[in-house]
Short mmCIF file of C-alpha atoms in Angstrom, two decimals:
data_model
loop_
_atom_site.label_atom_id
_atom_site.label_comp_id
_atom_site.label_asym_id
_atom_site.label_seq_id
_atom_site.Cartn_x
_atom_site.Cartn_y
_atom_site.Cartn_z
CA MET Q 651 11.13 -30.48 -9.44
CA ASN Q 652 14.05 -31.06 -7.42
CA TRP Q 653 13.42 -32.10 -4.01
CA SER Q 654 17.01 -30.74 -2.57
CA ASP Q 655 15.69 -27.39 -3.19
CA LEU Q 656 12.10 -27.66 -1.53
CA ASN Q 657 13.51 -25.41 1.89
CA LEU Q 658 10.83 -24.52 3.72
CA ILE Q 659 12.80 -22.56 6.14
CA PRO Q 660 12.78 -18.79 4.13
CA ALA Q 661 8.94 -19.89 3.59
CA MET Q 662 8.01 -19.94 7.16
CA PRO Q 663 6.59 -17.35 7.82
CA GLU Q 664 3.77 -17.86 4.91
CA ILE Q 665 3.22 -21.53 6.09
CA VAL Q 666 2.64 -20.19 9.49
CA LEU Q 667 0.35 -17.44 8.58
CA LEU Q 668 -2.22 -20.01 6.37
CA ALA Q 669 -1.69 -22.18 9.07
CA LEU Q 670 -2.98 -20.01 11.73
CA LEU Q 671 -5.75 -18.26 9.02
CA VAL Q 672 -7.24 -21.35 8.59
CA LEU Q 673 -7.62 -22.36 12.33
CA LEU Q 674 -8.87 -18.75 12.55
CA LEU Q 675 -11.39 -18.93 10.18
CA LEU Q 676 -12.70 -22.33 11.62
CA ALA Q 677 -12.97 -20.89 14.93
CA ASP Q 678 -14.73 -17.94 14.05
CA LEU Q 679 -17.32 -20.44 12.72
CA TRP Q 680 -18.49 -21.27 16.56
CA VAL Q 681 -18.07 -17.58 17.85
CA SER Q 682 -21.44 -15.49 18.01
CA ASP Q 683 -21.48 -11.99 16.91
CA ASP Q 684 -21.77 -11.18 20.97
CA LYS Q 685 -18.24 -12.65 21.39
CA ARG Q 686 -16.28 -11.47 17.80
CA ARG Q 687 -13.89 -9.58 19.77
CA TRP Q 688 -11.96 -13.14 20.50
CA THR Q 689 -11.84 -12.95 16.51
CA HIS Q 690 -9.88 -9.38 16.56
CA TYR Q 691 -7.93 -10.88 19.19
CA GLY Q 692 -7.06 -13.81 17.73
CA ALA Q 693 -6.23 -12.09 14.02
CA LEU Q 694 -3.94 -9.91 16.57
CA ALA Q 695 -1.86 -12.89 17.61
CA THR Q 696 -1.67 -13.81 13.86
CA VAL Q 697 -0.14 -11.50 12.96
CA ALA Q 698 2.07 -11.18 15.83
CA VAL Q 699 3.50 -15.07 15.66
CA THR Q 700 3.63 -14.58 12.02
CA ALA Q 701 5.72 -11.42 12.84
CA ALA Q 702 7.57 -13.24 15.31
CA VAL Q 703 8.88 -16.35 12.97
CA GLN Q 704 9.98 -13.77 10.57
CA LEU Q 705 12.37 -12.46 13.36
CA ALA Q 706 13.06 -15.90 14.01
CA VAL Q 707 14.21 -17.49 10.37
CA TRP Q 708 16.06 -13.70 9.63
CA GLU Q 709 19.33 -14.03 8.06
CA GLN Q 710 21.38 -12.28 6.33
CA GLY Q 711 22.19 -12.48 1.90
CA SER Q 712 19.64 -14.00 0.24
CA THR Q 713 17.84 -17.84 0.12
CA SER Q 714 15.45 -19.29 -2.17
CA SER Q 715 12.90 -21.75 -2.12
CA PHE Q 716 10.47 -23.81 -4.01
CA ASN Q 717 13.11 -24.52 -6.64
CA GLY Q 718 13.96 -20.60 -6.98
CA MET Q 719 10.11 -19.93 -7.33
CA TYR Q 720 10.21 -18.38 -3.88
CA ILE Q 721 13.25 -15.72 -2.91
CA ALA Q 722 14.06 -13.92 1.10
CA ASP Q 723 16.12 -11.28 0.88
CA GLY Q 724 16.63 -7.82 2.52
CA MET Q 725 13.91 -6.59 0.55
CA SER Q 726 11.11 -9.22 1.13
CA ARG Q 727 11.90 -9.45 4.75
CA LEU Q 728 12.05 -5.29 5.34
CA ALA Q 729 8.55 -5.11 3.06
CA LYS Q 730 6.61 -7.91 5.49
CA MET Q 731 7.93 -6.72 8.26
CA VAL Q 732 6.49 -3.27 7.92
CA LEU Q 733 3.26 -4.83 6.51
CA TYR Q 734 2.80 -6.92 9.16
CA ALA Q 735 3.29 -3.72 11.96
CA LEU Q 736 0.35 -2.07 9.23
CA MET Q 737 -2.18 -4.98 9.54
CA PHE Q 738 -1.66 -4.59 13.35
CA THR Q 739 -2.13 -1.48 13.44
CA LEU Q 740 -5.28 -1.38 11.26
CA PHE Q 741 -6.88 -3.93 12.95
CA VAL Q 742 -6.62 -2.06 16.02
CA TYR Q 743 -7.92 1.04 14.47
CA ALA Q 744 -10.63 -0.79 12.20
CA LYS Q 745 -12.26 -2.20 15.63
CA PRO Q 746 -14.61 0.64 16.83
CA TYR Q 747 -15.10 1.50 13.35
CA ASN Q 748 -16.64 -1.49 12.77
CA GLN Q 749 -18.38 -2.44 15.51
CA VAL Q 750 -21.13 1.05 15.18
CA ARG Q 751 -21.07 0.11 11.61
CA GLY Q 752 -22.21 -3.66 11.69
CA ILE Q 753 -19.34 -5.14 9.60
CA PHE Q 754 -17.78 -6.39 13.01
CA LYS Q 755 -17.97 -10.20 11.45
CA GLY Q 756 -15.12 -12.65 11.01
CA GLU Q 757 -15.10 -12.20 7.15
CA PHE Q 758 -12.98 -8.87 7.81
CA TYR Q 759 -10.21 -10.30 9.72
CA THR Q 760 -9.77 -13.58 7.18
CA LEU Q 761 -10.28 -11.76 4.27
CA SER Q 762 -7.77 -9.43 5.84
CA LEU Q 763 -5.28 -11.98 6.63
CA PHE Q 764 -5.84 -13.76 3.23
CA ALA Q 765 -4.36 -10.21 1.47
CA LEU Q 766 -1.78 -10.00 4.27
CA LEU Q 767 -0.36 -13.67 2.93
CA GLY Q 768 -0.95 -12.75 -1.08
CA MET Q 769 1.19 -9.52 -0.76
CA SER Q 770 3.88 -11.79 1.42
CA VAL Q 771 3.88 -13.82 -1.47
CA MET Q 772 4.04 -10.92 -4.02
CA VAL Q 773 7.30 -9.25 -1.98
CA SER Q 774 9.00 -12.80 -2.56
CA SER Q 775 8.13 -13.66 -5.51
CA ALA Q 776 11.62 -14.68 -7.88
CA HIS Q 777 8.97 -16.00 -10.90
CA PHE Q 778 6.22 -14.92 -12.13
CA LEU Q 779 3.98 -17.56 -11.92
CA THR Q 780 4.17 -17.10 -7.77
CA ALA Q 781 4.17 -13.40 -8.75
CA TYR Q 782 0.59 -13.72 -10.30
CA ILE Q 783 -0.86 -16.19 -7.57
CA GLY Q 784 0.23 -14.05 -4.81
CA LEU Q 785 -1.67 -10.78 -6.63
CA GLU Q 786 -4.77 -12.76 -7.12
CA LEU Q 787 -4.45 -14.10 -3.67
CA LEU Q 788 -4.66 -10.09 -2.78
CA SER Q 789 -7.29 -9.08 -5.44
CA LEU Q 790 -9.94 -11.34 -4.67
CA SER Q 791 -10.10 -10.98 -1.18
CA LEU Q 792 -9.85 -7.23 -1.62
CA TYR Q 793 -13.03 -7.83 -4.12
CA ALA Q 794 -14.90 -9.16 -1.27
CA MET Q 795 -13.86 -6.75 1.53
CA ILE Q 796 -14.82 -3.89 -0.68
CA ALA Q 797 -18.21 -5.24 -0.22
CA LEU Q 798 -17.89 -5.90 3.02
CA ARG Q 799 -21.09 -3.68 4.02
CA ARG Q 800 -23.99 -5.48 2.18
CA ASP Q 801 -26.96 -3.09 3.15
CA SER Q 802 -24.30 -0.63 1.03
CA GLY Q 803 -25.17 -0.01 -2.63
CA ARG Q 804 -22.18 2.09 -3.21
CA SER Q 805 -20.11 -0.42 -1.50
CA ALA Q 806 -21.44 -2.82 -3.53
CA GLU Q 807 -21.06 -0.66 -6.56
CA ALA Q 808 -17.05 -0.08 -6.00
CA ALA Q 809 -16.72 -3.56 -6.04
CA LEU Q 810 -18.37 -4.11 -8.92
CA LYS Q 811 -15.95 -1.68 -10.41
CA TYR Q 812 -12.82 -3.02 -9.35
CA PHE Q 813 -13.54 -6.53 -9.49
CA VAL Q 814 -14.56 -5.55 -13.62
CA LEU Q 815 -11.53 -3.34 -13.91
CA GLY Q 816 -9.08 -5.77 -11.86
CA ALA Q 817 -10.00 -9.16 -13.61
CA LEU Q 818 -8.78 -6.96 -16.87
CA ALA Q 819 -5.77 -5.91 -15.34
CA SER Q 820 -4.82 -9.38 -14.57
CA GLY Q 821 -5.57 -10.80 -17.96
CA LEU Q 822 -3.29 -7.96 -19.40
CA LEU Q 823 -1.11 -8.96 -17.00
CA LEU Q 824 -1.25 -12.82 -17.63
CA TYR Q 825 -1.24 -12.06 -21.27
CA GLY Q 826 2.31 -10.35 -21.12
CA ILE Q 827 3.71 -13.32 -19.12
CA SER Q 828 2.59 -15.63 -21.80
CA MET Q 829 4.17 -13.23 -24.15
CA VAL Q 830 7.48 -13.15 -21.88
CA TYR Q 831 7.38 -16.85 -21.90
CA GLY Q 832 7.01 -16.96 -25.46
CA ALA Q 833 10.15 -14.55 -25.71
CA THR Q 834 12.53 -16.25 -23.37
CA SER Q 835 11.34 -19.74 -22.55
CA SER Q 836 11.31 -19.04 -19.14
CA LEU Q 837 9.34 -17.71 -16.05
CA ASP Q 838 12.17 -16.76 -13.77
CA PHE Q 839 13.23 -13.80 -13.30
CA ALA Q 840 16.53 -14.17 -13.16
CA SER Q 841 16.47 -16.72 -16.26
CA VAL Q 842 14.26 -14.20 -18.40
CA LEU Q 843 17.27 -11.57 -17.25
CA ALA Q 844 19.71 -13.41 -18.39
CA SER Q 845 18.09 -14.83 -21.76
CA ALA Q 846 17.92 -10.55 -22.49
CA PHE Q 847 21.24 -9.81 -21.55
CA ASN Q 848 23.07 -12.41 -23.45
CA GLU Q 849 20.55 -11.59 -26.74
CA GLN Q 850 18.57 -15.31 -26.71
CA ALA Q 851 15.43 -13.62 -26.17
CA ASN Q 852 12.87 -12.40 -29.08
CA GLU Q 853 13.35 -8.92 -28.56
CA TRP Q 854 10.35 -7.67 -30.30
CA LEU Q 855 8.07 -10.13 -28.43
CA LEU Q 856 9.66 -9.56 -24.89
CA LYS Q 857 8.67 -5.55 -25.41
CA LEU Q 858 5.49 -6.47 -25.98
CA GLY Q 859 5.12 -7.90 -23.22
CA MET Q 860 6.89 -5.69 -20.95
CA VAL Q 861 3.84 -3.11 -22.20
CA PHE Q 862 1.31 -5.54 -21.40
CA ILE Q 863 3.28 -5.85 -18.10
CA VAL Q 864 3.61 -2.33 -17.45
CA VAL Q 865 -0.11 -1.66 -17.48
CA ALA Q 866 -0.95 -3.82 -15.69
CA ILE Q 867 1.26 -2.43 -13.07
CA ALA Q 868 0.31 0.74 -13.04
CA PHE Q 869 -3.13 -0.37 -12.59
CA LYS Q 870 -2.46 -2.21 -9.50
CA LEU Q 871 -0.69 1.47 -8.18
CA GLY Q 872 -3.31 3.36 -9.56
CA ALA Q 873 -1.54 5.62 -12.02
CA VAL Q 874 -3.28 7.75 -14.26
CA PRO Q 875 -4.68 6.52 -16.98
CA PHE Q 876 -5.35 3.38 -14.75
CA HIS Q 877 -7.02 4.83 -11.50
CA MET Q 878 -10.63 5.33 -12.71
CA TRP Q 879 -10.71 2.55 -9.86
CA VAL Q 880 -9.21 4.60 -6.90
CA PRO Q 881 -11.39 7.55 -6.02
CA ASP Q 882 -14.67 4.98 -6.36
CA VAL Q 883 -12.98 2.77 -3.97
CA TYR Q 884 -11.85 4.75 -1.68
CA ASP Q 885 -15.24 6.72 -1.06
CA GLY Q 886 -17.69 3.42 -1.98
CA ALA Q 887 -15.79 1.00 0.84
CA PRO Q 888 -15.88 1.29 4.12
CA THR Q 889 -13.36 3.58 5.91
CA SER Q 890 -11.94 0.74 7.45
CA VAL Q 891 -11.38 -1.19 4.70
CA THR Q 892 -10.09 1.87 2.55
CA ALA Q 893 -7.68 2.46 4.81
CA PHE Q 894 -6.98 -1.03 3.95
CA VAL Q 895 -6.36 -0.89 0.45
CA GLY Q 896 -4.89 2.66 0.87
CA THR Q 897 -1.99 1.28 2.74
CA ALA Q 898 -0.54 -2.14 2.79
CA PRO Q 899 -1.08 -2.97 -0.71
CA LYS Q 900 0.88 -0.28 -1.99
CA ILE Q 901 4.07 -1.23 -0.38
CA ALA Q 902 3.69 -4.65 -1.97
CA ALA Q 903 2.60 -2.95 -5.33
CA VAL Q 904 6.21 -1.30 -5.56
CA VAL Q 905 7.91 -4.57 -4.55
CA PHE Q 906 6.00 -6.41 -7.26
CA ALA Q 907 6.90 -3.86 -9.74
CA PHE Q 908 10.37 -3.57 -8.63
CA ARG Q 909 10.72 -7.82 -8.93
CA ILE Q 910 9.78 -7.92 -12.06
CA LEU Q 911 11.13 -4.42 -14.07
CA VAL Q 912 13.93 -4.62 -12.29
CA THR Q 913 15.60 -8.37 -11.24
CA GLY Q 914 13.17 -9.60 -14.36
CA MET Q 915 13.38 -6.80 -17.04
CA GLY Q 916 16.34 -4.82 -16.08
CA THR Q 917 18.18 -4.98 -19.23
CA ILE Q 918 15.58 -3.31 -21.24
CA HIS Q 919 15.40 -0.57 -18.82
CA SER Q 920 15.38 1.70 -21.34
CA ASP Q 921 12.14 0.61 -22.85
CA TRP Q 922 9.86 0.73 -19.44
CA ALA Q 923 11.18 3.88 -18.27
CA PRO Q 924 10.12 6.08 -20.49
CA MET Q 925 6.80 4.56 -20.29
CA LEU Q 926 6.92 4.96 -16.24
CA ALA Q 927 7.87 8.35 -16.92
CA ILE Q 928 4.46 9.64 -18.96
CA LEU Q 929 2.78 7.49 -16.46
CA ALA Q 930 4.35 9.82 -13.34
CA VAL Q 931 3.61 12.62 -14.89
CA ALA Q 932 0.09 12.17 -15.79
CA SER Q 933 -0.26 10.81 -12.59
CA LEU Q 934 1.42 14.30 -10.83
CA VAL Q 935 -1.30 16.49 -13.30
CA VAL Q 936 -4.17 14.44 -12.79
CA GLY Q 937 -4.03 13.55 -9.58
CA ASN Q 938 -2.90 17.24 -7.73
CA LEU Q 939 -5.42 18.33 -10.27
CA ALA Q 940 -8.18 16.93 -9.26
CA ALA Q 941 -7.55 16.37 -5.65
CA ILE Q 942 -8.66 20.33 -5.66
CA MET Q 943 -11.82 19.99 -6.83
CA GLN Q 944 -13.18 17.43 -4.58
CA THR Q 945 -15.06 18.33 -0.35
CA ASN Q 946 -15.56 14.11 0.25
CA ILE Q 947 -12.23 13.58 1.97
CA LYS Q 948 -11.76 10.41 0.96
CA ARG Q 949 -12.08 11.10 -2.85
CA MET Q 950 -9.30 13.65 -2.31
CA LEU Q 951 -6.93 11.26 -0.44
CA ALA Q 952 -7.85 8.72 -3.27
CA TYR Q 953 -6.70 11.90 -5.82
CA SER Q 954 -3.40 12.72 -3.45
CA THR Q 955 -2.47 8.38 -3.84
CA VAL Q 956 -2.11 9.32 -7.75
CA SER Q 957 0.14 11.73 -6.94
CA HIS Q 958 1.80 9.80 -5.08
CA MET Q 959 2.46 6.87 -7.20
CA GLY Q 960 3.33 9.04 -9.63
CA PHE Q 961 6.53 10.29 -7.07
CA ILE Q 962 7.12 6.46 -6.81
CA LEU Q 963 6.95 5.87 -10.22
CA LEU Q 964 9.71 8.76 -11.41
CA ALA Q 965 12.35 7.23 -8.47
CA PHE Q 966 12.27 3.91 -10.79
CA MET Q 967 13.57 6.21 -13.41
CA ALA Q 968 17.03 7.05 -11.05
CA GLY Q 969 18.71 3.50 -10.90
CA ALA Q 970 19.59 2.21 -7.30
CA VAL Q 971 19.65 5.52 -5.71
CA GLY Q 972 16.07 5.73 -6.83
CA PHE Q 973 15.00 2.16 -5.73
CA THR Q 974 15.68 3.06 -2.16
CA ALA Q 975 14.25 6.10 -2.52
CA GLY Q 976 11.05 4.27 -3.76
CA LEU Q 977 10.79 1.99 -1.61
CA TYR Q 978 11.27 4.71 1.09
CA TYR Q 979 8.74 6.90 -0.22
CA ALA Q 980 6.46 3.32 -0.21
CA ILE Q 981 6.75 3.11 3.21
CA THR Q 982 5.81 6.76 4.29
CA TYR Q 983 3.48 7.34 2.39
CA ALA Q 984 1.65 3.75 3.87
CA LEU Q 985 1.97 5.67 7.42
CA MET Q 986 0.73 8.58 6.10
CA ALA Q 987 -2.41 6.99 4.94
CA ALA Q 988 -2.88 5.36 7.91
CA VAL Q 989 -2.65 8.35 10.36
CA SER Q 990 -5.41 10.07 8.00
CA PHE Q 991 -7.64 6.90 7.88
CA GLY Q 992 -6.97 6.49 11.16
CA VAL Q 993 -8.12 9.74 12.66
CA LEU Q 994 -11.73 9.28 10.01
CA MET Q 995 -12.11 6.12 11.29
CA VAL Q 996 -11.87 7.63 15.34
CA LEU Q 997 -14.11 10.66 14.60
CA SER Q 998 -16.91 8.47 12.89
CA THR Q 999 -19.85 7.62 15.36
CA LYS Q 1000 -22.64 5.58 14.28
CA ASP Q 1001 -24.68 8.65 13.23
CA ILE Q 1002 -22.00 10.45 11.52
CA GLU Q 1003 -19.90 8.77 8.65
CA CYS Q 1004 -16.70 11.10 8.47
CA GLU Q 1005 -16.09 11.68 4.63
CA ASP Q 1006 -16.44 15.28 3.96
CA ILE Q 1007 -13.90 17.89 4.57
CA LYS Q 1008 -16.65 20.09 6.18
CA ASP Q 1009 -17.12 17.11 8.87
CA LEU Q 1010 -13.60 17.69 10.41
CA ALA Q 1011 -14.85 21.73 10.69
CA GLY Q 1012 -13.79 22.77 14.00
CA LEU Q 1013 -12.04 19.80 15.07
CA ASN Q 1014 -9.49 21.70 17.51
CA GLN Q 1015 -12.29 22.77 18.98
CA ARG Q 1016 -13.83 19.41 19.78
CA HIS Q 1017 -10.35 17.66 20.49
CA ALA Q 1018 -7.25 19.45 20.01
CA TRP Q 1019 -5.22 16.14 20.21
CA PHE Q 1020 -6.68 14.36 17.28
CA ALA Q 1021 -6.70 17.82 15.38
CA PHE Q 1022 -2.42 17.87 15.82
CA LEU Q 1023 -2.25 14.54 14.45
CA MET Q 1024 -4.11 15.08 11.29
CA LEU Q 1025 -1.86 18.04 11.03
CA LEU Q 1026 0.77 15.88 11.13
CA SER Q 1027 -0.43 13.68 8.46
CA MET Q 1028 -1.89 16.47 5.92
CA PHE Q 1029 2.00 18.23 6.50
CA SER Q 1030 3.89 15.25 6.04
CA MET Q 1031 1.85 13.82 2.95
CA ALA Q 1032 2.18 18.19 1.68
CA GLY Q 1033 6.14 17.43 2.05
CA ILE Q 1034 6.84 19.93 4.69
CA PRO Q 1035 9.84 19.79 7.04
CA PRO Q 1036 10.88 18.19 9.24
CA LEU Q 1037 8.13 15.21 8.67
CA MET Q 1038 9.23 12.44 6.74
CA GLY Q 1039 6.94 13.35 3.87
CA PHE Q 1040 9.06 16.22 3.07
CA TYR Q 1041 12.56 13.57 2.66
CA ALA Q 1042 10.34 11.08 0.60
CA LYS Q 1043 9.93 13.49 -2.00
CA PHE Q 1044 13.82 15.20 -1.29
CA GLY Q 1045 15.17 11.92 -1.76
CA VAL Q 1046 13.49 10.56 -5.00
CA ILE Q 1047 13.82 14.43 -6.74
CA MET Q 1048 17.65 13.85 -5.64
CA ALA Q 1049 18.00 10.79 -6.97
CA LEU Q 1050 16.48 12.55 -10.74
CA LEU Q 1051 18.96 14.94 -10.50
CA LYS Q 1052 21.67 12.50 -9.75
CA GLN Q 1053 20.37 11.23 -13.10
CA GLY Q 1054 20.58 14.34 -15.41
CA HIS Q 1055 16.28 14.65 -14.83
CA VAL Q 1056 16.04 17.94 -13.97
CA TRP Q 1057 12.98 18.88 -16.08
CA LEU Q 1058 11.50 15.76 -14.42
CA SER Q 1059 12.76 17.15 -11.03
CA VAL Q 1060 11.41 20.62 -11.79
CA PHE Q 1061 8.03 19.38 -12.49
CA ALA Q 1062 7.75 17.45 -9.22
CA VAL Q 1063 8.49 20.37 -7.60
CA ILE Q 1064 5.96 22.09 -9.23
CA MET Q 1065 3.36 19.89 -8.44
CA SER Q 1066 4.39 19.29 -4.72
CA LEU Q 1067 3.54 22.74 -4.64
CA ILE Q 1068 0.16 22.67 -6.02
CA GLY Q 1069 -0.99 18.94 -4.02
CA ALA Q 1070 0.56 21.74 -0.97
CA PHE Q 1071 -2.47 23.68 -1.41
CA TYR Q 1072 -5.32 20.66 -0.42
CA TYR Q 1073 -3.17 19.42 2.07
CA LEU Q 1074 -3.32 22.78 3.91
CA ARG Q 1075 -7.07 22.97 3.06
CA VAL Q 1076 -7.68 20.20 5.82
CA VAL Q 1077 -5.71 22.04 8.26
CA LYS Q 1078 -7.53 25.29 7.46
CA VAL Q 1079 -11.11 23.38 8.32
CA ILE Q 1080 -9.96 21.84 10.86
CA TYR Q 1081 -8.28 25.09 12.88
CA PHE Q 1082 -10.16 27.93 11.68
CA ASP Q 1083 -13.76 26.87 10.60
CA ALA Q 1084 -16.54 26.62 12.96
CA PRO Q 1085 -17.94 23.08 13.84
CA ASP Q 1086 -21.47 22.41 12.31
CA HIS Q 1087 -21.93 19.76 15.34
CA ASP Q 1088 -20.95 18.83 18.71
CA GLN Q 1089 -20.56 14.84 18.75
CA PRO Q 1090 -18.39 13.47 21.15
CA VAL Q 1091 -15.10 11.28 20.17
CA GLY Q 1092 -14.55 7.71 20.13
CA SER Q 1093 -13.09 6.84 23.69
CA ASN Q 1094 -11.59 3.74 22.45
CA TYR Q 1095 -8.34 4.20 24.30
CA ALA Q 1096 -6.56 1.39 22.16
CA ALA Q 1097 -7.33 2.98 19.31
CA LYS Q 1098 -5.85 6.45 20.33
CA PHE Q 1099 -2.83 5.37 21.15
CA VAL Q 1100 -1.57 3.39 18.37
CA LEU Q 1101 -3.12 6.45 16.48
CA THR Q 1102 -0.80 8.47 18.28
CA VAL Q 1103 2.20 6.07 17.81
CA ASN Q 1104 1.81 6.07 14.25
CA ALA Q 1105 1.50 9.67 14.04
CA PHE Q 1106 4.44 10.76 15.71
CA LEU Q 1107 7.12 8.04 14.02
CA LEU Q 1108 6.23 10.52 10.98
CA LEU Q 1109 7.57 12.96 12.86
CA LEU Q 1110 10.68 11.00 14.51
CA TRP Q 1111 11.33 9.50 11.94
CA GLY Q 1112 11.22 13.25 9.59
CA ILE Q 1113 14.00 14.42 12.64
CA MET Q 1114 16.16 11.48 11.86
CA PRO Q 1115 14.63 10.06 8.30
CA GLN Q 1116 18.56 7.79 7.80
CA THR Q 1117 17.72 5.44 10.25
CA VAL Q 1118 14.50 4.14 7.34
CA ILE Q 1119 16.69 5.45 4.93
CA ASP Q 1120 19.28 3.05 5.92
CA TRP Q 1121 17.25 0.19 6.17
CA CYS Q 1122 15.70 0.43 2.75
CA ALA Q 1123 19.62 0.93 1.07
CA LYS Q 1124 20.44 -2.24 3.01
CA ALA Q 1125 17.34 -3.93 2.29
CA LEU Q 1126 18.24 -3.30 -1.54
CA GLU Q 1127 21.98 -4.41 -1.08
CA ASN Q 1128 21.65 -8.15 -1.78
CA THR Q 1129 18.56 -7.47 -4.21
CA LEU Q 1130 20.07 -5.56 -7.06
#
């Protein structure tokens, strides 16, 4: 290793995060259950300090560390700041929910922070091994988090299913990486790209490795037909964990896919693009049609996630403009999902777990404000203007049209219309059905305030979408 290339400044946010995480892990050993709030505040402080360090080392352009295996560029910086904001938000949402569910433990926070560290490594990877290490750190943390509620058979079953399928996907990814190394004699993204561009790589072995890698990426995104784990995990895990699984990792997975497919295998775009098109079409069909049949809102949101991932995969078909639209879509989806799961957590009490659509019946009569916030989330997911979700879908469709993919654009519009049905059904239940209970809504003011800000960002950035679009475009400037 060339020690002159060991520039630790770009990796300082991850170094600080790991150091604070270890301190929090050790400190939590001495914290009793009745003082667990200090672990909560420590986790919030850890995320805030890490974000501050990221801002302190922010610079224009692209810098690398660890002999080129780690990269800090516009895309990684933007993705990390969104991840920090989401993590802070989800910690606030989760506290009252975890307290009444008996899972207000230090493990929730330490595992979440380990997952955040894995996602940070993923989005800054410039080497296949760095990407794999980050992915495994994220995955192993999620396996444990899903089974956090030890007295729940559903949680244990969901964790086991996710572990078995996740291990299979990780094996396929590692097998594909080994083929890429055999084809190019390198695991560095830039070197792999250069080797393929200069026709120095074994073309068939490289393409075979690419197939395995695309399958692994599809699994991590939850694209059809590798989506089997999504509804079971969303339904079986505690809602606080489901909110985590369904938001931040999606952004990390999208950047992860971009790093590998575009910066590492961009020369064989004509080979992986048709595969993504097939996965996208299948995800849109299965996700939307399966979501219509669900009565459990967590499973409905799981299948809707599958359909949203189909839109993001379509964005990869449209070149540079599509990549900007795809990143914008990923951020938008994470914000929308955070609102949806945040409302479900706030509405859940010690006696009632808000997980069926009927549990939202008459919410407008019980708490009109939360009904309105859920309406904003559902309308945004359905793609109704002027919310962020509309511009996310519009951006992907316009990018496809610019590249001449007319039929894919038409198909995406049709699937959006079908998808609007099950989102509007939730709104109908909230506003027009009679409530079947009169349980009071939780009174955690911090969660209510952050949830309100989260929901109104969907409206604000829907009215002024160019702000976030410009962030995404600028982030990609020095990456492509």
